[in-house]
Coordinates of C-alpha atoms in Angstrom, one line a residue:
M1 CA -27.6 -18.7 -3.5
Y2 CA -24.8 -15.5 -3.2
V3 CA -21.7 -15.4 -4.8
V4 CA -18.7 -13.3 -2.8
T5 CA -15.6 -12.8 -4.6
G6 CA -12.3 -11.6 -2.1
V7 CA -13.5 -14.4 0.2
T8 CA -9.3 -15.0 0.7
G9 CA -8.9 -11.3 1.2
N10 CA -10.6 -9.5 4.8
T11 CA -14.2 -7.9 3.3
G12 CA -15.1 -10.8 1.1
A13 CA -14.2 -13.6 4.5
V14 CA -17.2 -11.6 7.1
V15 CA -19.3 -10.9 3.7
A16 CA -19.0 -15.5 3.4
E17 CA -19.9 -16.0 6.7
T18 CA -22.7 -13.4 7.9
L19 CA -24.7 -15.1 4.8
L20 CA -23.8 -18.5 6.2
A21 CA -24.4 -17.6 9.4
R22 CA -28.0 -16.7 7.9
G23 CA -28.6 -19.8 6.5
E24 CA -28.0 -18.8 2.9
A25 CA -26.3 -20.9 0.4
V26 CA -22.7 -19.5 -0.8
R27 CA -20.8 -20.1 -3.9
V28 CA -17.1 -18.0 -4.4
L29 CA -14.8 -16.6 -6.7
V30 CA -11.4 -17.2 -6.2
R31 CA -8.1 -16.8 -8.3
D32 CA -6.6 -20.2 -6.6
A33 CA -9.5 -23.1 -5.7
G34 CA -6.4 -24.3 -3.4
K35 CA -7.0 -21.4 -0.5
A36 CA -10.5 -21.9 -0.7
A37 CA -10.1 -25.2 0.6
K38 CA -11.6 -24.4 4.6
W39 CA -14.8 -23.3 2.6
A40 CA -15.2 -25.8 0.8
A41 CA -14.7 -27.9 3.5
R42 CA -18.6 -25.7 5.2
G43 CA -20.2 -26.7 1.9
V44 CA -19.6 -23.1 -0.1
E45 CA -19.4 -23.6 -3.8
V46 CA -16.0 -22.6 -5.3
V47 CA -15.7 -21.2 -9.1
E48 CA -11.2 -21.0 -9.6
G49 CA -10.9 -17.9 -11.8
N50 CA -9.5 -14.4 -12.3
V51 CA -12.0 -11.8 -11.5
K52 CA -10.0 -10.0 -15.0
D53 CA -11.9 -12.5 -17.4
A54 CA -15.6 -12.0 -18.0
A55 CA -15.7 -15.6 -19.0
A56 CA -14.9 -17.1 -15.5
V57 CA -17.0 -14.6 -13.8
A58 CA -19.7 -15.5 -16.1
R59 CA -19.3 -18.9 -14.5
A60 CA -19.5 -17.6 -11.0
L61 CA -23.1 -15.6 -10.9
A62 CA -25.0 -17.6 -13.4
G63 CA -27.9 -18.5 -11.5
A64 CA -27.5 -15.9 -8.2
K65 CA -30.0 -13.8 -6.2
G66 CA -26.4 -10.6 -5.5
A67 CA -22.8 -11.0 -5.0
Y68 CA -20.6 -9.3 -3.4
L69 CA -18.2 -7.8 -6.1
L70 CA -14.6 -6.0 -5.4
D71 CA -11.6 -5.2 -7.1
P72 CA -8.5 -7.0 -5.7
P73 CA -5.2 -4.9 -4.1
D74 CA -3.1 -5.0 -6.2
Y75 CA 0.2 -3.2 -4.8
G76 CA 2.5 -4.8 -7.4
S77 CA 0.7 -2.8 -10.4
R78 CA 2.4 -0.9 -13.1
D79 CA -0.9 0.1 -14.3
P80 CA -2.9 0.6 -11.8
M81 CA -6.1 2.4 -13.1
A82 CA -5.9 0.6 -16.2
D83 CA -6.2 -2.8 -14.1
A84 CA -9.6 -1.2 -12.5
D85 CA -11.0 -1.1 -15.9
A86 CA -10.4 -4.5 -16.8
V87 CA -11.7 -5.4 -13.1
G88 CA -14.7 -3.3 -14.2
A89 CA -15.6 -4.7 -17.9
A90 CA -15.4 -8.0 -16.9
Y91 CA -18.1 -7.9 -13.6
A92 CA -19.9 -5.6 -16.3
E93 CA -20.2 -8.0 -19.1
A94 CA -20.8 -10.6 -17.4
I95 CA -23.9 -9.2 -14.8
R96 CA -25.2 -8.5 -18.1
K97 CA -24.7 -11.5 -19.6
T98 CA -26.4 -13.4 -16.8
A99 CA -28.8 -10.4 -16.0
L100 CA -26.9 -11.1 -12.3
P101 CA -30.1 -9.3 -9.8
H102 CA -28.1 -7.1 -7.8
A103 CA -24.7 -6.4 -6.9
V104 CA -23.5 -5.0 -3.7
V105 CA -19.3 -3.9 -5.2
L106 CA -17.3 -2.1 -2.1
S107 CA -15.8 1.2 -3.3
S108 CA -14.6 4.1 -1.5
I109 CA -15.6 7.7 0.7
A110 CA -14.5 10.4 -1.9
A111 CA -15.3 8.5 -5.2
H112 CA -17.7 10.0 -7.0
H113 CA -15.1 11.7 -7.3
P114 CA -13.2 11.5 -10.6
D115 CA -9.6 13.1 -9.8
G116 CA -8.3 14.4 -6.5
T117 CA -8.8 11.4 -4.6
G118 CA -5.3 9.1 -5.7
I119 CA -5.7 4.9 -5.5
I120 CA -9.5 6.0 -5.0
G121 CA -9.3 7.1 -8.5
T122 CA -10.1 3.5 -9.3
L123 CA -13.3 3.1 -7.4
H124 CA -14.4 5.8 -9.2
R125 CA -13.4 4.7 -12.7
M126 CA -15.5 0.7 -12.0
E127 CA -18.6 2.6 -10.3
T128 CA -18.4 4.5 -13.6
I129 CA -18.0 0.9 -16.0
L130 CA -20.7 -0.8 -13.7
R131 CA -23.6 2.2 -13.6
G132 CA -23.3 1.1 -17.9
A133 CA -24.2 -2.1 -16.3
G134 CA -28.2 -2.5 -16.6
A135 CA -28.8 -3.9 -13.6
P136 CA -28.9 -2.8 -10.4
V137 CA -25.9 -1.9 -8.6
T138 CA -25.3 -0.9 -5.1
F139 CA -22.1 1.1 -4.4
L140 CA -20.7 0.3 -0.4
R141 CA -18.7 3.0 -0.4
A142 CA -16.6 2.5 2.8
A143 CA -14.3 5.4 5.1
Y144 CA -10.4 5.0 6.1
F145 CA -10.2 1.4 6.7
M146 CA -9.2 1.2 10.8
E147 CA -7.4 -1.6 10.3
N148 CA -4.3 0.4 7.9
W149 CA -3.3 1.4 11.1
G150 CA -1.8 -2.7 11.3
N151 CA 0.5 -1.2 8.5
V152 CA 2.8 0.6 10.9
L153 CA 2.0 -1.6 13.9
E154 CA 5.7 -2.8 14.3
P155 CA 7.1 0.6 15.3
A156 CA 4.5 1.6 17.8
L157 CA 4.8 -1.3 19.8
G158 CA 8.8 -1.5 19.1
Q159 CA 9.6 1.6 19.5
G160 CA 6.3 3.6 21.4
V161 CA 6.5 5.2 17.6
L162 CA 2.9 5.6 15.3
P163 CA 4.2 6.7 12.1
S164 CA 1.4 8.6 10.0
F165 CA 0.8 10.2 6.4
I166 CA -2.5 11.8 8.1
H167 CA -1.8 15.5 8.8
P168 CA -1.8 17.2 11.3
L169 CA -1.8 14.4 13.5
D170 CA -5.7 16.0 15.3
K171 CA -7.3 14.7 12.6
A172 CA -10.1 13.3 13.1
L173 CA -12.0 11.1 10.6
P174 CA -14.1 8.9 8.9
M175 CA -13.2 5.3 10.6
V176 CA -14.5 1.7 10.0
S177 CA -13.2 -1.6 10.0
V178 CA -13.6 -4.4 8.3
A179 CA -15.5 -6.7 10.2
D180 CA -18.7 -4.0 9.6
I181 CA -18.3 -3.6 5.6
G182 CA -19.0 -7.2 5.5
R183 CA -21.7 -7.2 8.1
T184 CA -23.0 -4.6 5.9
A185 CA -22.1 -5.7 2.6
A186 CA -24.6 -9.5 3.7
D187 CA -27.4 -7.0 4.7
L188 CA -27.1 -5.3 1.3
L189 CA -26.5 -8.9 -0.7
L190 CA -30.6 -9.4 2.2
E191 CA -31.8 -6.3 1.6
G192 CA -32.1 -6.2 -2.5
A193 CA -32.6 -4.5 -5.9
R194 CA -33.0 -0.5 -5.3
G195 CA -31.8 0.0 -8.7
V196 CA -28.5 2.7 -8.8
R197 CA -27.7 2.8 -5.3
V198 CA -24.8 4.5 -2.6
V199 CA -24.1 3.6 0.9
E200 CA -22.1 5.4 2.7
L201 CA -20.1 3.1 5.0
S202 CA -18.1 5.1 8.3
G203 CA -18.0 3.4 12.2
P204 CA -19.6 5.4 15.4
A205 CA -17.3 8.3 15.4
E206 CA -13.8 10.4 13.5
A207 CA -10.5 9.6 14.7
S208 CA -7.5 10.9 14.4
P209 CA -4.4 9.5 14.1
A210 CA -3.6 10.3 18.2
D211 CA -6.5 8.7 18.6
A212 CA -5.2 5.9 17.1
A213 CA -1.6 6.0 18.7
A214 CA -3.7 6.0 22.5
A215 CA -5.9 2.8 21.7
I216 CA -2.9 1.0 20.1
G217 CA -0.8 1.9 23.6
A218 CA -3.7 1.0 25.6
A219 CA -3.7 -2.0 24.0
A220 CA -0.5 -2.8 25.2
G221 CA 0.0 -1.6 27.6
R222 CA 2.8 1.0 27.1
A223 CA 2.5 4.4 25.7
V224 CA 2.8 4.8 22.0
Q225 CA 3.0 8.3 20.4
A226 CA 1.6 9.4 16.2
V227 CA 4.2 11.1 14.5
A228 CA 3.8 13.4 10.9
V229 CA 6.0 11.4 8.7
P230 CA 6.9 14.5 6.4
R231 CA 4.7 14.6 2.9
G232 CA 8.8 14.4 1.2
E233 CA 9.4 10.9 3.2
W234 CA 5.8 10.2 1.9
A235 CA 7.2 8.2 -1.5
P236 CA 11.6 7.0 -0.4
T237 CA 8.8 5.1 2.5
L238 CA 6.1 3.3 -0.8
A239 CA 9.3 3.0 -2.7
G240 CA 11.6 1.4 0.0
V241 CA 8.0 -1.8 0.9
G242 CA 8.5 -2.0 -2.2
F243 CA 5.3 -0.5 -4.0
P244 CA 6.2 0.6 -7.8
P245 CA 5.9 3.9 -9.0
D246 CA 2.6 4.8 -10.1
V247 CA 1.1 2.6 -6.5
V248 CA 3.7 5.9 -4.9
A249 CA 2.1 7.9 -6.5
L250 CA -1.4 7.1 -6.0
F251 CA -0.8 6.4 -2.4
V252 CA 0.6 10.1 -1.8
G253 CA -2.3 12.0 -4.0
M254 CA -4.6 9.7 -1.8
Y255 CA -3.1 11.3 1.5
D256 CA -3.0 14.8 -0.4
G257 CA -6.6 14.0 -0.7
I258 CA -7.4 12.9 3.2
N259 CA -4.7 16.5 4.0
N260 CA -7.0 18.6 1.8
G261 CA -10.4 17.8 3.0
R262 CA -11.0 16.2 -0.7
V263 CA -11.2 13.3 0.5
A264 CA -15.0 13.4 2.0
W265 CA -18.6 12.1 1.6
E266 CA -20.7 13.0 -0.6
G267 CA -24.2 13.2 0.6
Q268 CA -25.4 9.9 0.3
E269 CA -27.6 7.0 2.5
A270 CA -25.6 7.2 4.9
R271 CA -25.0 4.3 7.7
R272 CA -22.4 3.5 10.6
G273 CA -21.0 0.2 11.7
A274 CA -20.1 -0.6 15.6
A275 CA -17.0 -1.9 16.0
T276 CA -14.8 1.8 17.7
L277 CA -11.5 2.1 16.5
D278 CA -10.4 1.0 19.9
A279 CA -11.8 -2.7 19.6
A280 CA -10.6 -3.0 16.3
L281 CA -6.4 -2.1 17.3
R282 CA -7.3 -4.3 19.7
R283 CA -7.5 -6.9 18.1
L284 CA -4.7 -5.9 15.9
V285 CA -2.3 -6.1 19.1
E286 CA -3.9 -9.3 20.5
G287 CA -3.2 -11.0 17.1
R288 CA 0.6 -9.2 16.8
K289 CA 0.8 -10.8 20.3
V290 CA -0.4 -14.9 19.6
A291 CA 1.5 -14.8 16.0
A292 CA 4.8 -13.2 18.3

């Protein structure tokens, strides 16, 4: 049996689906059991609890062959670094208590850096804590999520403008789909433990904001142009959608790190997903059409 966190989100749902499709038993840890009713209906065991609660995490991990662990995003957090420390500490304590054979932990490109990467620093801290858990851990460092472009899909579809904090607009960087992250995490769980390991996951090719605009335009059947948002407008834009000051500062730091090249691979074991940017953004556009 494998444990999956984040099943109400994107990557965790794919991990669970992939494991079930391969005939594996799955247990999920969720904050609200009511939100996991569809999983329970499929025979998935549901444990209710917060990932900051070591006792709840231990209940979920008991008897498992492996677990997919992540730090759930909380963009309303007043102190994301402290929250990451709390999640990492709870995971580490539960791993030690249950002698979990193997954990696959969602991390990020550039998580090897202690600073200069903005919000990615939360994952550096969690990696550091879990390296001290005394158990086999695979850190799955994912590239920039292709689905992040969904956050600015409305102006792209409505006005033909794709705002970008990534500069210059032809700057190509590693991107990966959430589906490939989930499938790769499931693969790594089934492969089993190999000590402390880092796997760097990107999509089939690097892509730029201009490429994202072209992909959205092709899917929507209209012209879409990427437009660079001036750096001085980043913080007001993020604050305007409700992000607290610490979260705003950390996202600004991440995009600075992307633009200055600090957000890059360490050079560990590399894997590539199959989903292209065109395919991932086409799904976003089609999903928006259905929702409308």
